[in-house]
Amino acid sequence: MRIAGAALNQIPIDWENNLRNIQTAIEQAKSAGVELLCLPELCLTGYGCEDLFLSDWMPEAALAHLQKVREWTQGICVVVGLPVRLPGRTYNTAAVLRDGQILGFAAKQFLANDGVHYETRFFAPWVAGETTTVTWEGETWPLGDLIFEHEGVRFGFEICEDAWRADNVRPACRLMGKVDLIVNPSASHFAMSKTDVRYQLVMKASRTFDCTYLYANLLGNEAGRIIFDGEILVARNGHLLKRNQLLSFKEVDLEWVDVDFATPQEPAAEIVPLPAPDEYKELNQAMSLALFDYLRKARSRGFVLSLSGGADSSFCAVGVAEMVRLGVEELGLQEFKRRSGCFEETRKDVVQTGAGGAAEQVVQDKKPSTKPQALSTNQALVNQLLTCAYQGTVNSSDDTFTSAKELAESIGARFFNWEIDAEVAGYVRKIEGALGRELTWQTDDLALQNIQARVRAPGIWMMANVLNCLLITTSNRSEASVGYCTMDGDTAGSISPIAGVDKDFVKKWLRWAETELGYAALRHVNALQPTAELRPLADKQTDERDLMPYVLLNRIERLAFYDRLSPSQVLAALDGEATGFDHEQLRAFVRRFYSLWSRNQWKRERYAPSFHLDDYNVDPRSWLRFPILSGGFSEELAAL
């Protein structure tokens, strides 16, 4: 039998988009002679519908839209994921359709309720061995723990999380010996290095349960935060039959393979491992796809970025350039432009410049942009999609200006340069007048730093509004953990692409991008120590002097909130590691981390939506919840 999986790039309750992709997948499968096709989990509605799953109308609408899929299934058996609501409860199901008929609904038995998943809020788990019926407009179908048959091949289901449970409780253990094929429609989120875990899970399941295992995952940035890698795997008795390229820019990625179910296959002696993952490359592909999907699904015209010349903003700028490069490489120029929806002739009011040269040099006290040069195809696309501005003060250095300007020019972004000293001085005078005293760095350090960051927000927001673009904010996970940011300042924006990535990884990724991707202009930022440049230059401010070494900050964060250790346990763990710091220094760092963490939850609650890229993050909407008001670990820190 020729079986296939299709990864689909869906959108919550975008019925037109979702049905179009489902129809395309079915048509492609039919053209390829596929007999059984698996589509991803909840692909009809989208996985990220959240509390809409609790409504009566949305699952009812999904069942109505499923009737449209029926007519496309003549001559093929198709698995379609959708929610089904029975009185008071919603179930996550996979409908099996063939020859215009619905054969039944397999229901998910185990629900994901950790990390980025909150399925138990929306769905009820199905009880193994039980069945019921679904009725719609006079027709009735079975629903529950079901086995199906197609062309003599018997198959059952594991739906995503079902497969991540222990071998003695997961559905596969009860299907063993009863089916030839296990089908797994999934919505399994992307995280760096995760695909090897998933690969091993599928391969071992096919061997352990003596079957062929067909796995199909969702694809793309579906609902804003979670990215799906679109993985398709087919394995038989521990042998890999098919695996696709992950994180495709396609809307539909179909992969098929022929399986001779009539001929037994010896189990593999050992599972052939995948090559070691390249996390820099993985993150690059995932962030590029996430930006592309966010841009087009938000119906925006491009991105605006306050490009400081530092590591975080440089990472974001290169991220947009890589979105263009990888998207055009896979889709081709015309399809990339069509899919993005950003290239109609509706921006004639925007001054176009070559090589990112400044359309308007608002302030001429720094070195002006060079004469525009001819743009490559990708640079021309970046020129229309990314607008950058360097917003300097007396505390800004020539080094960061050069870093920002040369990077913008090298990737083709439009580049503006203006200073904000007059605006800062105006606010300072207002407050000095109100309080009747002078504000000084000795008495008002934090306020004088923050006003510079906040004054940058209105102008760059206005630019984004005028251009109808998404404003990128550049916060990273390390800064989020300790609140090293200014609310309504450097955190202002509509999307925060790297808020799930720690600062040490950001720095390493930039060095990789300079050498492996050829972004030579990154040599400037890679030679700089990360700094906010908010204090006078003579102070030689750096992030790590303000906080602690980023490597250590990341280690404390992981021990505290991934491993969920107490302050004393974190300190004990660090004492046993080769950190280069003595016990007293480590104790001070641990106290500082927990104190800053506790008082800054309100900031994490207000961050712009961020992408989930690592195996965890500190976003309270997608991984880690913490009270805004708390005791701040006072007793635990005192005990240190």
XYZ file of C-alpha atoms in Angstrom:
640
model
C 0.000 0.000 0.000
C 1.209 3.506 -0.783
C 0.811 5.534 2.416
C 1.588 9.195 2.993
C 1.748 11.948 5.552
C 1.221 15.621 4.786
C 2.430 18.513 6.908
C 0.051 21.477 6.663
C 0.600 25.133 7.555
C -2.735 25.969 9.170
C -4.278 28.979 10.925
C -6.759 28.823 13.852
C -10.364 29.028 12.579
C -9.254 30.143 9.120
C -11.588 27.687 7.433
C -10.749 28.821 3.902
C -6.993 28.454 4.376
C -7.246 25.176 6.258
C -9.662 23.547 3.833
C -7.589 24.710 0.866
C -4.476 23.062 2.293
C -6.393 19.879 3.104
C -7.779 19.735 -0.414
C -4.342 20.387 -1.911
C -2.830 17.581 0.151
C -5.557 15.152 -0.920
C -5.174 16.114 -4.576
C -1.393 15.713 -4.409
C -1.818 12.346 -2.711
C -4.255 11.138 -5.347
C -1.910 12.261 -8.135
C 0.880 10.265 -6.484
C -1.294 7.158 -6.208
C -1.491 7.296 -2.422
C -4.086 5.021 -0.877
C -3.970 6.173 2.763
C -3.131 9.740 3.785
C -2.557 11.058 7.316
C -3.061 14.778 7.953
C -1.939 16.449 11.217
C -3.708 16.773 14.552
C -6.556 19.336 14.636
C -5.646 20.426 11.113
C -9.223 21.363 10.252
C -9.549 24.017 12.972
C -5.912 24.672 13.784
C -4.248 23.465 16.985
C -4.012 26.872 18.675
C -7.713 27.741 18.985
C -7.419 27.778 22.796
C -10.698 28.535 24.614
C -12.674 28.351 21.377
C -12.428 24.591 21.866
C -14.702 25.061 24.906
C -17.462 26.653 22.892
C -20.324 24.686 21.395
C -20.311 26.510 18.056
C -16.697 26.012 16.983
C -16.572 22.175 17.176
C -20.010 22.175 15.530
C -18.632 24.348 12.725
C -15.666 21.981 12.366
C -18.022 19.029 11.940
C -19.940 20.977 9.304
C -16.737 21.828 7.428
C -15.673 18.186 7.578
C -18.584 17.430 5.266
C -16.814 19.443 2.557
C -13.784 17.171 2.876
C -15.915 14.086 2.261
C -16.382 14.803 -1.435
C -12.617 15.005 -1.949
C -11.997 11.481 -0.606
C -13.260 9.421 -3.516
C -10.710 6.659 -4.107
C -8.579 7.414 -1.061
C -8.634 6.985 2.720
C -7.827 10.212 4.586
C -7.251 11.018 8.277
C -8.338 14.526 9.318
C -7.861 16.014 12.809
C -10.665 18.026 14.415
C -12.383 18.624 17.780
C -15.683 16.878 18.498
C -17.894 18.169 21.298
C -20.213 15.843 23.143
C -22.405 17.206 25.975
C -20.136 19.352 28.161
C -16.848 17.927 26.867
C -14.614 18.432 23.845
C -12.504 15.595 22.459
C -9.424 15.782 20.270
C -10.137 13.347 17.428
C -8.919 12.020 14.112
C -11.697 11.408 11.588
C -11.229 8.618 9.032
C -12.856 9.327 5.665
C -13.034 7.152 2.532
C -14.957 7.331 -0.719
C -17.041 10.254 0.468
C -17.986 8.615 3.765
C -16.959 9.162 7.384
C -15.912 5.829 8.892
C -15.504 7.102 12.445
C -13.480 9.207 14.891
C -10.490 7.995 16.905
C -10.161 9.980 20.147
C -6.973 11.097 21.896
C -6.434 9.299 25.190
C -3.538 11.202 26.774
C -3.386 15.008 26.812
C -0.264 17.176 26.773
C -0.254 19.358 29.853
C 3.310 20.559 30.296
C 5.602 23.129 28.742
C 3.779 24.992 25.997
C 0.727 22.705 26.071
C -2.436 23.171 28.154
C -4.659 20.563 26.524
C -6.431 19.521 29.715
C -8.009 22.976 29.818
C -9.670 22.391 26.455
C -10.128 18.650 26.044
C -11.245 15.607 27.983
C -9.086 12.464 27.675
C -10.744 9.471 26.067
C -10.916 6.277 28.110
C -9.185 3.281 26.537
C -11.529 0.612 25.254
C -14.657 2.777 25.253
C -16.731 3.922 22.271
C -19.759 6.098 21.674
C -21.429 7.734 18.688
C -21.529 11.156 17.061
C -24.676 12.356 15.357
C -24.881 15.178 12.839
C -27.906 15.994 10.681
C -29.311 12.485 10.809
C -26.023 10.617 10.310
C -24.312 8.673 13.083
C -20.681 7.567 13.332
C -18.632 5.722 15.979
C -16.189 7.662 18.172
C -13.609 6.405 20.649
C -10.932 3.741 20.853
C -11.328 2.326 17.343
C -9.536 0.135 14.814
C -10.082 0.712 11.092
C -9.381 -1.310 7.963
C -8.461 -0.187 4.457
C -7.650 -2.490 1.540
C -6.927 -5.323 3.954
C -4.609 -3.232 6.174
C -5.799 -2.791 9.763
C -4.743 0.424 11.490
C -5.197 2.169 14.814
C -4.203 5.494 16.308
C -1.901 7.298 18.634
C -2.523 11.049 18.540
C 0.604 13.037 19.434
C 0.898 12.847 23.264
C -0.420 9.266 23.215
C 2.948 8.235 21.800
C 4.973 10.041 24.475
C 3.632 7.889 27.320
C 5.195 4.715 28.730
C 5.099 1.645 26.494
C 2.874 -0.250 28.924
C 0.084 2.368 28.960
C 0.123 4.061 25.546
C -2.487 2.991 22.959
C 0.127 1.110 20.923
C 0.495 -1.518 23.638
C -3.150 -2.507 23.172
C -2.948 -2.316 19.382
C 0.014 -4.698 19.135
C -0.932 -7.826 17.209
C -4.266 -6.326 16.188
C -3.079 -3.820 13.570
C -0.506 -3.602 10.786
C -0.217 0.165 10.929
C -0.295 2.831 13.647
C -1.181 6.311 12.436
C -0.092 9.342 14.452
C -1.471 12.784 13.496
C 0.463 15.279 15.631
C 0.873 18.907 16.674
C 4.295 18.550 18.294
C 6.035 21.870 18.890
C 9.527 22.663 17.632
C 12.442 23.037 20.016
C 16.121 22.867 19.179
C 17.447 19.286 19.236
C 13.950 17.877 19.808
C 13.608 16.145 16.454
C 16.070 13.411 17.459
C 13.868 12.573 20.455
C 10.812 12.343 18.241
C 12.678 10.283 15.641
C 13.799 7.789 18.268
C 10.254 7.605 19.645
C 8.753 6.681 16.259
C 11.528 4.300 15.292
C 11.445 2.417 18.586
C 7.639 2.246 18.592
C 7.628 0.604 15.162
C 10.083 -2.005 16.416
C 8.599 -2.527 19.883
C 5.057 -2.931 18.599
C 5.964 -4.846 15.426
C 4.230 -2.482 13.026
C 4.530 0.235 10.442
C 4.290 3.666 12.069
C 3.102 6.724 10.122
C 3.670 10.137 11.744
C 2.610 13.554 10.380
C 3.132 16.868 12.196
C 1.740 20.362 11.727
C 3.948 22.918 9.987
C 4.874 26.550 10.580
C 4.069 29.344 13.016
C 0.399 28.556 13.320
C -0.895 30.913 16.005
C 1.977 33.249 16.925
C 4.217 31.583 19.498
C 4.594 27.856 18.835
C 6.410 26.683 15.721
C 5.711 23.286 14.180
C 8.449 21.659 12.129
C 6.228 19.641 9.789
C 8.061 16.380 10.392
C 6.838 13.322 8.507
C 8.194 9.921 9.509
C 7.403 6.434 8.287
C 9.123 3.544 10.050
C 8.676 -0.221 9.983
C 10.020 -2.552 12.658
C 12.781 -0.096 13.505
C 13.722 0.640 9.878
C 13.300 4.202 8.560
C 11.270 4.247 5.350
C 10.740 8.007 4.902
C 11.709 11.272 6.548
C 11.252 14.756 5.112
C 13.087 18.073 5.283
C 11.835 19.962 8.325
C 10.613 23.553 8.667
C 9.564 23.962 5.055
C 8.139 27.241 3.750
C 5.526 25.267 1.789
C 1.868 25.335 2.757
C 1.625 21.596 2.084
C 4.510 19.123 2.309
C 3.496 15.613 1.198
C 5.718 12.536 1.554
C 4.733 8.996 0.520
C 6.241 5.528 0.590
C 5.225 2.048 -0.538
C 4.888 -0.558 2.211
C 4.537 -4.293 1.507
C 2.315 -5.250 4.414
C 1.997 -8.818 3.112
C 5.704 -9.539 3.548
C 7.069 -9.636 7.116
C 10.154 -7.562 7.894
C 12.742 -8.505 10.476
C 13.051 -6.005 13.335
C 16.093 -3.750 13.153
C 18.899 -4.872 15.454
C 19.498 -1.262 16.427
C 18.038 2.127 15.591
C 20.264 4.090 13.225
C 20.751 7.480 14.914
C 20.323 10.814 13.179
C 23.357 13.047 12.656
C 24.085 15.314 15.615
C 21.792 18.359 15.381
C 23.209 21.754 14.435
C 21.271 24.027 16.784
C 22.477 27.198 15.068
C 21.101 25.980 11.752
C 17.911 24.671 13.383
C 17.207 27.987 15.070
C 17.936 29.886 11.871
C 15.441 27.837 9.861
C 12.796 27.927 12.595
C 13.013 31.662 13.221
C 12.987 32.415 9.486
C 9.819 30.366 8.992
C 8.238 31.847 12.125
C 8.900 35.406 10.954
C 7.545 34.642 7.488
C 4.348 33.126 8.832
C 3.855 35.859 11.434
C 4.318 38.535 8.778
C 1.807 37.120 6.315
C -0.745 35.876 8.854
C -0.729 39.260 10.597
C -1.361 40.800 7.138
C 1.447 43.233 7.716
C 3.675 45.016 5.187
C 7.058 44.296 6.726
C 9.140 44.900 9.833
C 10.549 47.952 11.595
C 13.525 47.615 13.943
C 15.346 49.977 16.275
C 18.824 48.792 15.269
C 21.226 49.696 18.077
C 24.207 47.859 16.632
C 24.200 45.482 19.602
C 23.854 41.720 19.603
C 20.084 41.371 20.007
C 18.990 43.869 17.369
C 21.654 42.576 14.977
C 20.321 39.039 15.468
C 16.810 40.247 14.578
C 18.012 42.095 11.484
C 19.867 39.048 10.201
C 16.783 36.978 11.036
C 14.735 38.971 8.518
C 17.500 38.686 5.908
C 17.600 34.925 6.446
C 13.809 34.750 6.183
C 14.184 36.226 2.703
C 17.146 34.070 1.695
C 15.692 30.759 2.846
C 12.183 31.571 1.665
C 13.284 32.541 -1.839
C 15.646 29.561 -1.973
C 12.803 27.121 -1.336
C 9.777 28.831 -2.868
C 11.327 30.858 -5.668
C 11.107 34.629 -6.003
C 7.560 34.983 -7.314
C 6.011 32.472 -4.913
C 7.821 34.074 -1.978
C 6.441 37.478 -2.949
C 2.949 36.096 -3.507
C 2.837 34.200 -0.211
C 4.184 37.090 1.858
C 1.540 39.482 0.497
C 3.858 42.472 0.983
C 4.830 43.475 -2.527
C 1.813 45.149 -4.128
C 2.533 48.654 -5.390
C 1.057 50.365 -2.354
C 4.151 51.864 -0.789
C 5.080 54.556 -3.293
C 5.170 57.106 -0.511
C 8.178 55.340 1.009
C 11.505 56.658 -0.235
C 13.457 53.784 -1.769
C 17.216 53.827 -1.383
C 19.912 51.503 -2.557
C 22.027 49.356 -0.281
C 20.121 50.553 2.743
C 21.442 54.114 2.371
C 19.575 56.565 4.588
C 16.478 57.965 2.919
C 16.821 60.928 5.241
C 19.837 61.791 7.341
C 17.910 63.467 10.141
C 21.112 64.185 12.055
C 24.460 64.636 10.323
C 26.819 64.501 13.289
C 27.802 60.913 12.534
C 29.338 59.563 9.362
C 26.684 59.751 6.595
C 25.649 56.717 4.586
C 27.662 55.822 1.547
C 26.388 56.323 -1.987
C 23.675 53.787 -2.825
C 24.817 50.716 -4.721
C 22.937 48.235 -6.863
C 20.976 45.733 -4.805
C 20.902 41.998 -5.271
C 17.495 40.334 -5.582
C 17.438 39.341 -1.905
C 18.690 42.748 -0.770
C 15.917 44.391 -2.785
C 13.365 42.230 -0.973
C 14.881 43.048 2.412
C 14.821 46.725 1.399
C 11.033 46.529 1.101
C 10.517 44.338 4.168
C 12.839 45.819 6.801
C 13.237 49.417 7.957
C 15.874 50.143 10.616
C 16.680 53.228 12.656
C 19.680 54.017 14.842
C 18.482 56.301 17.641
C 21.604 57.658 19.244
C 22.307 59.752 22.329
C 25.426 61.353 23.775
C 25.989 57.975 25.455
C 26.041 56.085 22.140
C 29.370 55.118 20.648
C 30.754 55.302 17.125
C 31.293 51.535 17.374
C 27.607 50.687 17.682
C 26.632 53.207 15.003
C 29.102 51.652 12.576
C 27.877 48.185 13.521
C 24.238 49.121 12.857
C 24.863 51.064 9.652
C 27.124 48.534 7.963
C 24.877 45.605 8.874
C 21.783 47.369 7.512
C 23.587 48.276 4.295
C 24.982 44.778 3.823
C 21.578 43.089 4.012
C 19.764 45.808 2.036
C 17.560 47.206 4.812
C 16.429 50.823 4.748
C 18.443 52.684 7.363
C 17.646 55.909 9.202
C 19.722 57.735 11.781
C 18.451 60.286 14.254
C 19.320 61.437 17.765
C 16.991 61.684 20.737
C 18.978 63.922 23.089
C 16.558 66.827 22.716
C 13.582 64.671 23.660
C 15.462 63.185 26.634
C 16.486 66.640 27.825
C 12.887 67.841 27.541
C 11.574 65.113 29.818
C 14.413 65.595 32.298
C 13.658 69.342 32.504
C 9.964 68.625 33.111
C 10.669 66.337 36.054
C 13.388 68.616 37.451
C 10.880 71.463 37.330
C 8.199 69.387 39.003
C 10.498 68.170 41.792
C 12.462 71.382 42.158
C 15.835 69.700 41.988
C 18.433 68.555 39.478
C 18.473 64.925 38.363
C 21.974 63.436 38.564
C 23.643 60.108 37.805
C 24.536 59.829 41.481
C 20.936 60.099 42.723
C 18.776 59.118 39.716
C 20.806 56.584 37.757
C 18.005 54.166 36.825
C 15.538 56.892 35.856
C 18.111 58.614 33.631
C 18.890 55.326 31.932
C 15.246 54.366 31.414
C 14.135 57.676 29.920
C 16.571 57.198 27.032
C 15.120 53.783 26.225
C 11.541 55.053 26.561
C 12.102 58.087 24.358
C 13.186 55.771 21.552
C 9.797 54.030 21.500
C 7.403 56.725 20.169
C 9.417 57.496 17.040
C 10.014 53.911 16.028
C 6.389 53.039 16.803
C 5.301 55.920 14.563
C 7.504 54.629 11.771
C 5.927 51.180 12.109
C 2.409 52.682 12.091
C 3.074 54.849 9.038
C 4.502 51.903 7.105
C 1.871 49.443 8.409
C 4.659 47.197 9.652
C 5.326 45.007 12.668
C 7.677 46.571 15.205
C 10.294 44.059 16.325
C 11.397 44.212 19.928
C 14.761 42.669 20.695
C 14.590 41.283 24.236
C 16.309 37.967 24.877
C 15.460 35.354 27.510
C 18.321 36.240 29.848
C 17.165 39.855 30.050
C 13.583 38.731 30.584
C 14.599 36.564 33.534
C 16.129 39.435 35.468
C 14.093 42.325 34.050
C 17.107 43.928 32.395
C 14.944 46.009 30.094
C 12.828 49.132 30.077
C 9.098 48.665 29.797
C 7.610 50.890 27.093
C 11.177 51.375 25.879
C 13.361 48.670 24.410
C 10.502 46.195 25.052
C 8.076 48.160 22.850
C 6.947 46.172 19.840
C 4.516 43.759 18.233
C 6.730 40.690 18.066
C 9.757 39.592 20.110
C 11.453 36.890 18.014
C 14.355 36.022 20.331
C 12.729 36.365 23.757
C 12.989 32.577 24.095
C 16.753 32.491 23.394
C 19.419 33.139 26.027
C 22.045 35.868 25.540
C 25.015 33.513 25.472
C 23.423 31.579 22.598
C 22.657 34.876 20.820
C 26.343 35.815 20.936
C 27.449 32.392 19.707
C 24.847 32.391 16.935
C 26.087 35.770 15.660
C 29.635 34.437 15.403
C 28.278 31.415 13.518
C 26.275 33.671 11.194
C 29.359 35.752 10.446
C 31.511 32.780 9.505
C 29.013 30.189 8.208
C 26.381 32.411 6.600
C 28.772 35.077 5.370
C 27.397 38.152 7.165
C 30.766 39.901 7.310
C 29.279 43.088 8.794
C 28.651 41.150 12.017
C 32.384 41.448 12.729
C 31.617 44.756 14.438
C 29.051 43.491 16.924
C 31.039 40.305 17.496
C 33.954 42.426 18.663
C 31.860 44.362 21.191
C 30.922 43.621 24.777
C 27.099 43.687 25.121
C 26.073 47.051 26.575
C 22.897 49.069 26.937
C 24.825 52.333 26.311
C 22.550 54.225 28.688
C 25.185 55.576 31.078
C 27.910 58.087 30.149
C 30.568 56.502 27.918
C 33.237 57.106 30.560
C 31.409 54.629 32.809
C 32.164 51.801 30.306
C 28.818 50.143 31.024
C 28.430 46.468 30.095
C 25.527 44.087 30.589
C 27.540 41.506 32.479
C 28.949 44.080 34.896
C 25.407 45.244 35.619
C 24.158 41.677 36.095
C 26.565 38.737 36.177
C 28.276 36.607 33.507
C 25.600 35.459 31.063
C 26.779 31.858 31.139
C 26.226 31.789 34.894
C 22.903 33.631 34.673
C 21.656 31.035 32.172
C 22.819 28.192 34.390
C 21.010 29.571 37.458
C 17.883 30.165 35.397
C 17.876 26.594 34.094
C 18.451 25.039 37.495
C 15.785 27.247 39.081
C 12.979 27.032 36.548
C 13.664 24.105 34.242
C 14.963 21.719 36.895
C 12.728 23.514 39.463
C 15.290 23.645 42.271
C 15.168 25.832 45.377
C 17.757 28.602 45.903
C 19.781 26.410 48.284
C 19.700 23.511 45.818
C 20.824 25.805 42.999
C 23.741 27.069 45.087
C 24.725 23.521 46.010
C 24.652 22.483 42.360
C 26.817 25.449 41.334
C 29.298 24.714 44.126
C 29.808 21.309 42.556
C 30.476 22.695 39.083
C 33.575 24.295 37.602
C 32.190 27.819 37.360
C 35.384 29.667 38.219
C 33.694 31.425 41.153
C 34.007 30.726 44.873
C 31.105 29.989 47.219
C 30.599 33.598 48.346
C 30.516 34.910 44.779
C 28.057 32.219 43.742
C 25.849 32.948 46.730
C 25.728 36.620 45.759
C 24.838 35.739 42.153
C 22.081 33.343 43.244
C 20.588 35.956 45.562
C 20.751 38.579 42.837
C 19.101 36.315 40.286
C 16.163 35.290 42.479
C 15.614 38.849 43.719
C 15.565 40.260 40.203
C 13.426 37.390 38.935
C 10.760 37.889 41.618
C 10.339 41.614 41.200
C 10.123 41.470 37.391
C 7.327 39.012 36.653
C 5.118 41.957 35.682
C 7.545 42.711 32.886
C 7.444 39.153 31.578
C 3.646 39.402 31.558
C 3.902 42.404 29.219
C 6.426 41.196 26.675
C 5.390 41.110 23.041
C 4.590 37.588 21.762
C 7.743 35.519 21.443
C 8.687 32.389 19.524
C 9.279 29.144 21.391
C 12.681 28.059 20.031
C 14.535 26.401 22.908
C 13.356 23.471 25.023
C 11.934 25.974 27.534
C 11.350 29.710 27.928
C 10.137 32.189 30.539
C 7.044 33.397 28.689
C 4.072 33.052 31.094
C 1.759 32.517 28.131
C 3.661 29.577 26.710
C 5.865 27.844 29.258
C 6.484 29.265 32.722
C 3.939 30.783 35.090
C 4.908 32.729 38.199
C 2.951 35.114 40.458
C 3.299 38.826 39.779
C 3.253 39.484 43.547
C 5.087 37.084 45.837
C 7.289 36.831 48.885
C 10.295 37.007 46.586
C 12.002 33.915 48.058
C 12.866 36.024 51.117
C 13.013 33.104 53.550
C 14.824 30.868 51.083
C 17.420 33.524 50.245
C 17.942 34.358 53.903
C 18.707 30.691 54.504
C 21.642 30.878 52.091
